[in-house]
């Protein structure tokens, strides 16, 4: 809430305390001036005005006066009691005063000149009694049915609005929507400072409330039609676009909760604050992936808000249990919250408004929306809603996980493609059936700001969660499931055969080497034998020579002696 | 003076004004004139100045000034304006023409 807006802007403003409204008006209603709130019956004018007064009295120390031209004080208190407003208590504390102005034409006869000084005195009296700063006139147009002289009435209303302004009272004047103009009696002519139009439209049996700031003199304001919500928490106005808001960009990485999938991403997960789309046909495990993500978030001690649009929280918890994820503990720890709502319960705007409120209240780090495709409607509306939803998350730095049901694998929905361009990351889950078997595969279509594996991976949903297998990629394309196993067996056999032939060759070599080595040894042995032989012969010859010499010498000696 | 005054002919009137404005003074004198003429001795008029007693405005659901409220006889009737049309005052207050004006 831009509490500082009132001080930074030249035009002083009074906060209404209505969530979202103070944002689009950059600080609330013009202080000390009248504001016209108009709309058809049942669109929340009185509630808007009452909320303005009650919040003023409780939160901003500005007592208020409610001049009711339609409902009695008791009825008024009863009507808003369901929103937790205790008007009786506020009256007792002198923070609120209610005056019921009853106009009954049948009782009134006009005779001569008159004015509405009595009304002025009543308002003035109520204001003075409690020192009011805020006033609501609901619905002043009732006076037109009470007085015949509309000339006097108009002059008096003009004087009244001037008088309220002079007294510096921040005033809401409600008016019934008229044909061709904002109010039946053209009150917008008199209240020129700020005009707010409330609207209640029904399309295809679904009601959407919208609010528009028609004019706001001297101030910038959001010009769109903003959806708003009335429920047990009062009024919530949803700013359509987060214009002018800085989007927090983070380079933190959050895990998908599936380790194998994390490994397919360069950074080991997705960027915090990014939006992730999980698309796939029925039964591909989109919700299972989403619960993995939720589980991982809560396991880090962060908060996760899970919008379950088709399944109840009980079913999701049970199903998560079957893949080994205990979500109950996170709920008990206050980290995980389920918001279940059938998509056709409200219009898209209402969903958005609710989401907005839930986000601001629970302040999650991760939001899961399961499934996005539950939102039906014209493509452009769904697209616009989604865009704003993403804005909503991005502005808060919340990581969004969206599942989307693809209706036909072949003809991809245009809506899916439209959505996908808005997403930062997109994982497609597929069903491949071949050889009478269905297997699940996934691939990362995109992941902005980081590289990722381009492989198609087979995954299995096991008791211990999701496990990715390396898909077989070979000459015959990608094989999965049994086909992959068969092919793998075939490959294994071939490898075995190759291995065997190598072994065989190796053994042959060894044998050859042994043979040759044996031959070498034989030859060496032969030559050794020959060498030995010849050495022996040489020695024999030498010995023979010696003997011969010795004999000759002996013979000579003997011959010498005898001669 | 009881609220349950039984006499149908007795008129209890309240005239709400806010300060001494032209309209207020005109209404007071016009009313007195009619009553003196047509209801001599059987009427009473409370003139309430809301400028001095603003808290009294809500009780009788006063918006327009001046407002004449006929408390008695029943039913309650209101006439707003300065009562400048005497004929309409007579009709509005249901005053039977018992006596001719002097």
Coordinates of N, CA, C and O in Angstrom, one line a residue, chain A residues 36-160:
Chain A
X36 N -18.0 10.7 -6.4 CA -19.2 10.0 -6.8 C -18.9 8.6 -7.1 O -18.0 8.2 -7.9
X37 N -19.6 7.7 -6.4 CA -19.5 6.2 -6.7 C -20.8 5.8 -7.3 O -21.8 5.8 -6.6
X38 N -20.8 5.5 -8.6 CA -22.0 5.1 -9.2 C -22.0 3.7 -9.8 O -20.9 3.1 -10.0
X39 N -23.2 3.1 -10.0 CA -23.3 1.8 -10.5 C -24.7 1.3 -10.4 O -25.5 1.9 -9.6
X40 N -25.0 0.2 -11.1 CA -26.4 -0.2 -11.0 C -26.6 -1.0 -9.7 O -25.7 -1.2 -8.9
X41 N -27.9 -1.4 -9.5 CA -28.3 -2.0 -8.3 C -27.4 -3.2 -8.0 O -27.2 -4.0 -8.9
X42 N -27.0 -3.4 -6.7 CA -26.3 -4.6 -6.3 C -24.9 -4.7 -6.8 O -24.3 -5.8 -6.8
X43 N -24.3 -3.6 -7.1 CA -22.9 -3.7 -7.6 C -21.9 -3.4 -6.5 O -20.7 -3.3 -6.7
X44 N -22.4 -3.1 -5.3 CA -21.5 -2.9 -4.2 C -21.2 -1.5 -3.8 O -20.2 -1.2 -3.1
X45 N -22.1 -0.5 -4.2 CA -21.8 0.9 -3.9 C -21.8 1.1 -2.4 O -20.9 1.7 -1.8
X46 N -22.9 0.6 -1.7 CA -23.0 0.8 -0.3 C -21.9 0.1 0.4 O -21.3 0.7 1.4
X47 N -21.5 -1.0 0.0 CA -20.4 -1.7 0.7 C -19.1 -1.0 0.5 O -18.3 -0.9 1.4
X48 N -18.9 -0.5 -0.7 CA -17.7 0.3 -1.0 C -17.6 1.5 0.0 O -16.6 1.7 0.7
X49 N -18.8 2.2 0.1 CA -18.8 3.4 0.9 C -18.6 3.0 2.4 O -17.9 3.7 3.1
X50 N -19.3 1.9 2.8 CA -19.2 1.5 4.2 C -17.8 1.1 4.6 O -17.2 1.5 5.6
X51 N -17.1 0.4 3.7 CA -15.7 0.0 3.9 C -14.8 1.2 4.1 O -14.0 1.3 4.9
X52 N -15.1 2.2 3.2 CA -14.3 3.5 3.3 C -14.5 4.1 4.7 O -13.5 4.6 5.3
X53 N -15.7 4.1 5.2 CA -15.9 4.7 6.5 C -15.3 3.9 7.6 O -14.7 4.4 8.5
X54 N -15.6 2.6 7.6 CA -15.1 1.7 8.7 C -13.6 1.7 8.7 O -13.0 1.9 9.8
X55 N -13.0 1.6 7.6 CA -11.5 1.6 7.6 C -11.0 3.0 8.1 O -10.0 3.0 8.8
X56 N -11.6 4.0 7.7 CA -11.2 5.4 8.1 C -11.3 5.4 9.7 O -10.4 5.9 10.3
X57 N -12.4 4.9 10.2 CA -12.6 5.0 11.6 C -11.6 4.1 12.4 O -11.1 4.5 13.4
X58 N -11.3 2.9 11.8 CA -10.5 1.9 12.6 C -9.0 2.2 12.3 O -8.2 2.2 13.2
X59 N -8.7 2.4 11.0 CA -7.2 2.4 10.7 C -6.6 3.8 10.6 O -5.4 3.9 10.7
X60 N -7.4 4.7 10.2 CA -6.8 6.0 9.9 C -7.3 7.1 10.8 O -7.0 8.3 10.6
X61 N -7.9 6.7 11.9 CA -8.3 7.7 12.9 C -9.2 8.8 12.3 O -9.0 10.0 12.7
X62 N -10.0 8.5 11.4 CA -10.9 9.5 10.8 C -12.3 9.0 11.0 O -12.8 8.2 10.2
X63 N -13.0 9.6 12.0 CA -14.4 9.1 12.2 C -15.3 9.5 11.0 O -14.9 10.4 10.2
X64 N -16.4 8.8 10.9 CA -17.2 9.0 9.7 C -18.7 9.0 10.0 O -19.1 8.5 10.9
X65 N -19.4 9.7 9.1 CA -20.8 9.8 9.2 C -21.5 9.1 8.0 O -21.1 9.4 6.8
X66 N -22.4 8.3 8.2 CA -23.1 7.6 7.2 C -24.5 8.1 7.1 O -25.3 7.9 8.0
X67 N -24.9 8.9 6.1 CA -26.2 9.4 5.9 C -26.9 8.4 4.9 O -26.5 8.4 3.7
X68 N -27.8 7.6 5.4 CA -28.4 6.6 4.6 C -29.8 7.1 4.1 O -30.6 7.4 5.0
X69 N -30.0 7.1 2.8 CA -31.3 7.5 2.3 C -32.1 6.3 2.0 O -33.3 6.4 1.6
X70 N -31.5 5.1 2.1 CA -32.3 3.9 1.8 C -32.5 2.9 2.9 O -33.6 2.6 3.3
X71 N -31.3 2.5 3.5 CA -31.4 1.5 4.5 C -31.5 2.1 5.9 O -30.8 3.2 6.2
X72 N -32.2 1.5 6.8 CA -32.2 1.9 8.2 C -30.8 1.5 8.8 O -30.2 0.6 8.3
X73 N -30.5 2.2 9.9 CA -29.2 2.0 10.5 C -29.0 0.5 10.9 O -28.0 -0.1 10.7
X74 N -30.1 -0.1 11.4 CA -30.0 -1.4 11.9 C -29.7 -2.4 10.7 O -28.9 -3.3 10.8
X75 N -30.4 -2.2 9.6 CA -30.2 -3.0 8.5 C -28.8 -2.9 7.9 O -28.2 -3.9 7.6
X76 N -28.4 -1.7 7.9 CA -27.0 -1.4 7.4 C -26.0 -2.2 8.3 O -25.1 -2.9 7.7
X77 N -26.1 -2.1 9.6 CA -25.2 -2.8 10.5 C -25.3 -4.3 10.2 O -24.2 -5.0 10.2
X78 N -26.5 -4.8 10.0 CA -26.7 -6.3 9.8 C -26.0 -6.7 8.5 O -25.3 -7.7 8.4
X79 N -26.2 -5.9 7.5 CA -25.6 -6.2 6.2 C -24.1 -6.4 6.1 O -23.6 -7.2 5.4
X80 N -23.5 -5.5 6.9 CA -22.0 -5.5 6.8 C -21.4 -6.3 8.0 O -20.2 -6.5 8.0
X81 N -22.3 -6.8 8.9 CA -21.7 -7.6 10.0 C -21.0 -8.9 9.5 O -20.0 -9.3 10.1
X82 N -21.5 -9.4 8.4 CA -20.9 -10.6 7.8 C -19.5 -10.4 7.4 O -18.7 -11.3 7.2
X83 N -19.1 -9.1 7.1 CA -17.8 -8.8 6.7 C -16.9 -8.5 7.9 O -15.7 -8.1 7.8
X84 N -17.4 -8.7 9.1 CA -16.7 -8.5 10.3 C -16.7 -7.0 10.7 O -15.9 -6.6 11.6
X85 N -17.6 -6.2 10.2 CA -17.7 -4.8 10.6 C -18.7 -4.7 11.7 O -19.8 -5.1 11.6
X86 N -18.2 -4.2 12.8 CA -19.1 -4.1 14.0 C -19.5 -2.6 14.1 O -18.9 -1.8 14.8
X87 N -20.5 -2.2 13.4 CA -20.9 -0.8 13.3 C -21.4 -0.3 14.7 O -21.1 0.8 15.1
X88 N -22.1 -1.2 15.4 CA -22.7 -0.8 16.7 C -21.6 -0.4 17.6 O -21.7 0.6 18.4
X89 N -20.5 -1.2 17.6 CA -19.4 -0.9 18.5 C -18.7 0.4 18.1 O -18.4 1.2 18.9
X90 N -18.6 0.6 16.8 CA -18.0 1.9 16.3 C -18.8 3.1 16.7 O -18.3 4.1 17.0
X91 N -20.1 2.9 16.6 CA -21.0 4.0 17.0 C -20.9 4.3 18.5 O -20.8 5.4 18.9
X92 N -20.8 3.2 19.3 CA -20.6 3.3 20.7 C -19.3 4.1 21.1 O -19.2 4.8 22.0
X93 N -18.3 3.8 20.2 CA -17.0 4.4 20.5 C -16.9 5.8 19.9 O -15.8 6.5 19.8
X94 N -18.0 6.3 19.3 CA -18.1 7.6 18.7 C -17.2 7.7 17.5 O -16.6 8.8 17.3
X95 N -17.0 6.7 16.8 CA -16.1 6.7 15.6 C -17.0 6.7 14.4 O -16.5 6.9 13.2
X96 N -18.3 6.4 14.6 CA -19.2 6.4 13.4 C -20.5 6.9 13.9 O -21.0 6.6 15.0
X97 N -21.2 7.5 12.9 CA -22.6 8.0 13.2 C -23.4 7.6 12.0 O -22.9 7.8 10.9
X98 N -24.6 7.1 12.2 CA -25.5 6.8 11.1 C -26.7 7.6 11.3 O -27.3 7.6 12.3
X99 N -27.2 8.2 10.2 CA -28.4 8.9 10.2 C -29.2 8.4 9.0 O -28.8 8.5 7.9
X100 N -30.4 7.9 9.3 CA -31.2 7.4 8.3 C -32.2 8.5 7.9 O -33.1 8.9 8.7
X101 N -32.1 8.9 6.7 CA -33.0 10.0 6.2 C -34.1 9.3 5.4 O -33.8 8.7 4.4
X102 N -35.2 9.5 5.9 CA -36.4 8.8 5.3 C -37.2 9.8 4.5 O -37.6 10.9 5.1
X103 N -37.5 9.6 3.3 CA -38.3 10.5 2.5 C -39.5 9.8 2.0 O -39.4 8.8 1.3
X104 N -40.6 10.3 2.4 CA -41.9 9.6 2.0 C -42.8 10.7 1.3 O -43.3 11.6 1.9
X105 N -42.9 10.5 0.0 CA -43.5 11.6 -0.7 C -45.0 11.8 -0.3 O -45.5 12.9 -0.3
X106 N -45.6 10.7 0.0 CA -47.0 10.7 0.3 C -47.3 11.6 1.5 O -48.4 12.2 1.7
X107 N -46.3 11.7 2.4 CA -46.5 12.5 3.6 C -46.2 14.0 3.4 O -46.4 14.8 4.3
X108 N -45.6 14.3 2.3 CA -45.1 15.6 2.1 C -45.9 16.4 1.1 O -46.2 15.9 0.0
X109 N -46.3 17.6 1.5 CA -47.0 18.5 0.6 C -46.1 19.7 0.4 O -45.6 20.2 1.4
X110 N -46.0 20.2 -0.8 CA -45.2 21.4 -0.9 C -46.0 22.6 -1.1 O -47.0 22.7 -1.7
X111 N -45.6 23.7 -0.4 CA -46.3 24.9 -0.4 C -45.4 26.1 -0.3 O -44.9 26.4 0.8
X112 N -45.0 26.6 -1.4 CA -44.1 27.8 -1.4 C -42.7 27.4 -1.3 O -42.3 26.3 -1.6
X113 N -41.9 28.5 -1.0 CA -40.5 28.4 -1.1 C -39.9 27.5 0.0 O -40.4 27.6 1.2
X114 N -38.9 26.7 -0.3 CA -38.2 25.9 0.7 C -36.8 25.6 0.3 O -36.4 25.9 -0.9
X115 N -36.0 25.2 1.2 CA -34.7 24.7 0.9 C -34.4 23.4 1.7 O -35.3 23.0 2.4
X116 N -33.2 22.9 1.5 CA -32.9 21.6 2.3 C -32.0 21.9 3.4 O -31.1 21.0 3.8
X117 N -32.1 23.0 4.0 CA -31.3 23.4 5.2 C -31.4 22.3 6.3 O -30.4 22.0 7.0
X118 N -32.5 21.7 6.4 CA -32.7 20.6 7.4 C -31.7 19.5 7.2 O -31.1 19.0 8.2
X119 N -31.4 19.1 5.9 CA -30.4 18.0 5.6 C -29.0 18.5 6.0 O -28.3 17.8 6.6
X120 N -28.7 19.8 5.7 CA -27.4 20.3 6.0 C -27.2 20.3 7.5 O -26.2 19.9 8.0
X121 N -28.3 20.7 8.2 CA -28.2 20.7 9.7 C -28.0 19.3 10.3 O -27.1 19.1 11.1
X122 N -28.7 18.3 9.7 CA -28.5 17.0 10.2 C -27.1 16.4 9.9 O -26.5 15.8 10.8
X123 N -26.6 16.7 8.7 CA -25.2 16.2 8.4 C -24.2 16.9 9.3 O -23.4 16.3 9.9
X124 N -24.4 18.2 9.4 CA -23.5 19.1 10.2 C -23.5 18.6 11.6 O -22.5 18.5 12.3
X125 N -24.7 18.3 12.1 CA -24.8 17.9 13.5 C -24.1 16.6 13.8 O -23.3 16.4 14.7
X126 N -24.3 15.6 12.9 CA -23.7 14.3 13.0 C -22.2 14.4 12.9 O -21.4 13.8 13.7
X127 N -21.7 15.3 12.0 CA -20.3 15.5 11.8 C -19.7 16.1 13.0 O -18.6 15.6 13.5
X128 N -20.3 17.1 13.6 CA -19.8 17.8 14.7 C -19.7 16.9 16.0 O -18.8 17.1 16.8
X129 N -20.7 16.1 16.1 CA -20.8 15.3 17.3 C -19.6 14.4 17.5 O -19.1 14.1 18.6
X130 N -19.1 13.8 16.4 CA -18.0 12.8 16.5 C -16.7 13.4 15.9 O -15.7 12.6 15.8
X131 N -16.7 14.6 15.4 CA -15.6 15.1 14.7 C -15.2 14.4 13.5 O -14.0 14.0 13.2
X132 N -16.2 14.1 12.7 CA -16.0 13.3 11.5 C -15.2 14.0 10.4 O -15.2 15.2 10.3
X133 N -14.4 13.1 9.7 CA -13.6 13.6 8.6 C -14.1 13.0 7.3 O -13.7 13.4 6.2
X134 N -15.0 12.0 7.4 CA -15.5 11.3 6.3 C -17.0 11.2 6.3 O -17.6 11.1 7.4
X135 N -17.6 11.4 5.1 CA -19.1 11.3 5.1 C -19.5 10.5 3.9 O -18.8 10.5 2.8
X136 N -20.5 9.7 4.1 CA -21.1 9.0 3.0 C -22.6 9.4 2.8 O -23.3 9.4 3.8
X137 N -23.0 9.7 1.6 CA -24.4 9.9 1.3 C -24.9 8.8 0.4 O -24.5 8.8 -0.8
X138 N -25.7 7.9 0.9 CA -26.1 6.8 0.2 C -27.6 6.6 0.2 O -28.2 6.4 1.2
X139 N -28.3 6.7 -0.9 CA -28.1 7.2 -2.2 C -28.9 8.5 -2.3 O -30.1 8.4 -2.2
X140 N -28.2 9.6 -2.5 CA -28.9 10.9 -2.3 C -29.9 11.1 -3.4 O -30.8 11.9 -3.2
X141 N -29.9 10.3 -4.5 CA -30.9 10.5 -5.5 C -32.3 10.1 -5.1 O -33.2 10.5 -5.8
X142 N -32.4 9.4 -4.0 CA -33.7 9.1 -3.5 C -34.5 10.4 -3.3 O -35.7 10.4 -3.3
X143 N -33.8 11.5 -3.0 CA -34.5 12.7 -2.8 C -35.3 13.2 -4.0 O -36.3 13.8 -3.8
X144 N -34.9 12.7 -5.1 CA -35.6 13.2 -6.3 C -37.0 12.6 -6.4 O -37.9 13.1 -7.0
X145 N -37.2 11.5 -5.7 CA -38.6 10.9 -5.6 C -39.4 11.5 -4.5 O -40.6 11.4 -4.5
X146 N -38.7 12.3 -3.6 CA -39.4 12.8 -2.5 C -39.9 14.3 -2.7 O -40.8 14.8 -2.0
X147 N -39.2 14.9 -3.7 CA -39.6 16.3 -3.9 C -40.0 16.6 -5.3 O -39.3 16.0 -6.2
X148 N -41.0 17.3 -5.5 CA -41.4 17.6 -6.9 C -40.6 18.7 -7.6 O -40.4 18.6 -8.8
X149 N -40.2 19.6 -6.8 CA -39.5 20.7 -7.4 C -38.0 20.4 -7.6 O -37.2 20.7 -6.7
X150 N -37.7 19.8 -8.7 CA -36.3 19.4 -9.0 C -35.3 20.5 -9.1 O -34.1 20.4 -8.9
X151 N -35.9 21.7 -9.5 CA -35.1 22.9 -9.7 C -34.4 23.2 -8.3 O -33.2 23.4 -8.2
X152 N -35.3 23.3 -7.3 CA -34.8 23.6 -6.0 C -33.8 22.5 -5.5 O -32.7 22.8 -5.0
X153 N -34.2 21.2 -5.8 CA -33.4 20.1 -5.3 C -32.0 20.2 -5.9 O -30.9 20.0 -5.2
X154 N -31.9 20.4 -7.2 CA -30.6 20.5 -7.9 C -29.7 21.6 -7.4 O -28.5 21.4 -7.1
X155 N -30.4 22.7 -7.2 CA -29.7 23.9 -6.6 C -29.1 23.5 -5.2 O -28.0 23.9 -4.9
X156 N -30.0 22.9 -4.5 CA -29.6 22.5 -3.1 C -28.5 21.5 -3.1 O -27.6 21.5 -2.2
X157 N -28.5 20.5 -4.0 CA -27.5 19.5 -4.1 C -26.1 20.2 -4.4 O -25.1 19.8 -3.8
X158 N -26.2 21.1 -5.4 CA -25.0 21.8 -5.7 C -24.4 22.5 -4.5 O -23.2 22.4 -4.3
X159 N -25.3 23.1 -3.8 CA -24.9 23.8 -2.6 C -24.3 22.9 -1.5 O -23.3 23.1 -0.9
X160 N -25.0 21.7 -1.4 CA -24.6 20.7 -0.5 C -23.1 20.2 -0.7 O -22.3 20.1 0.2

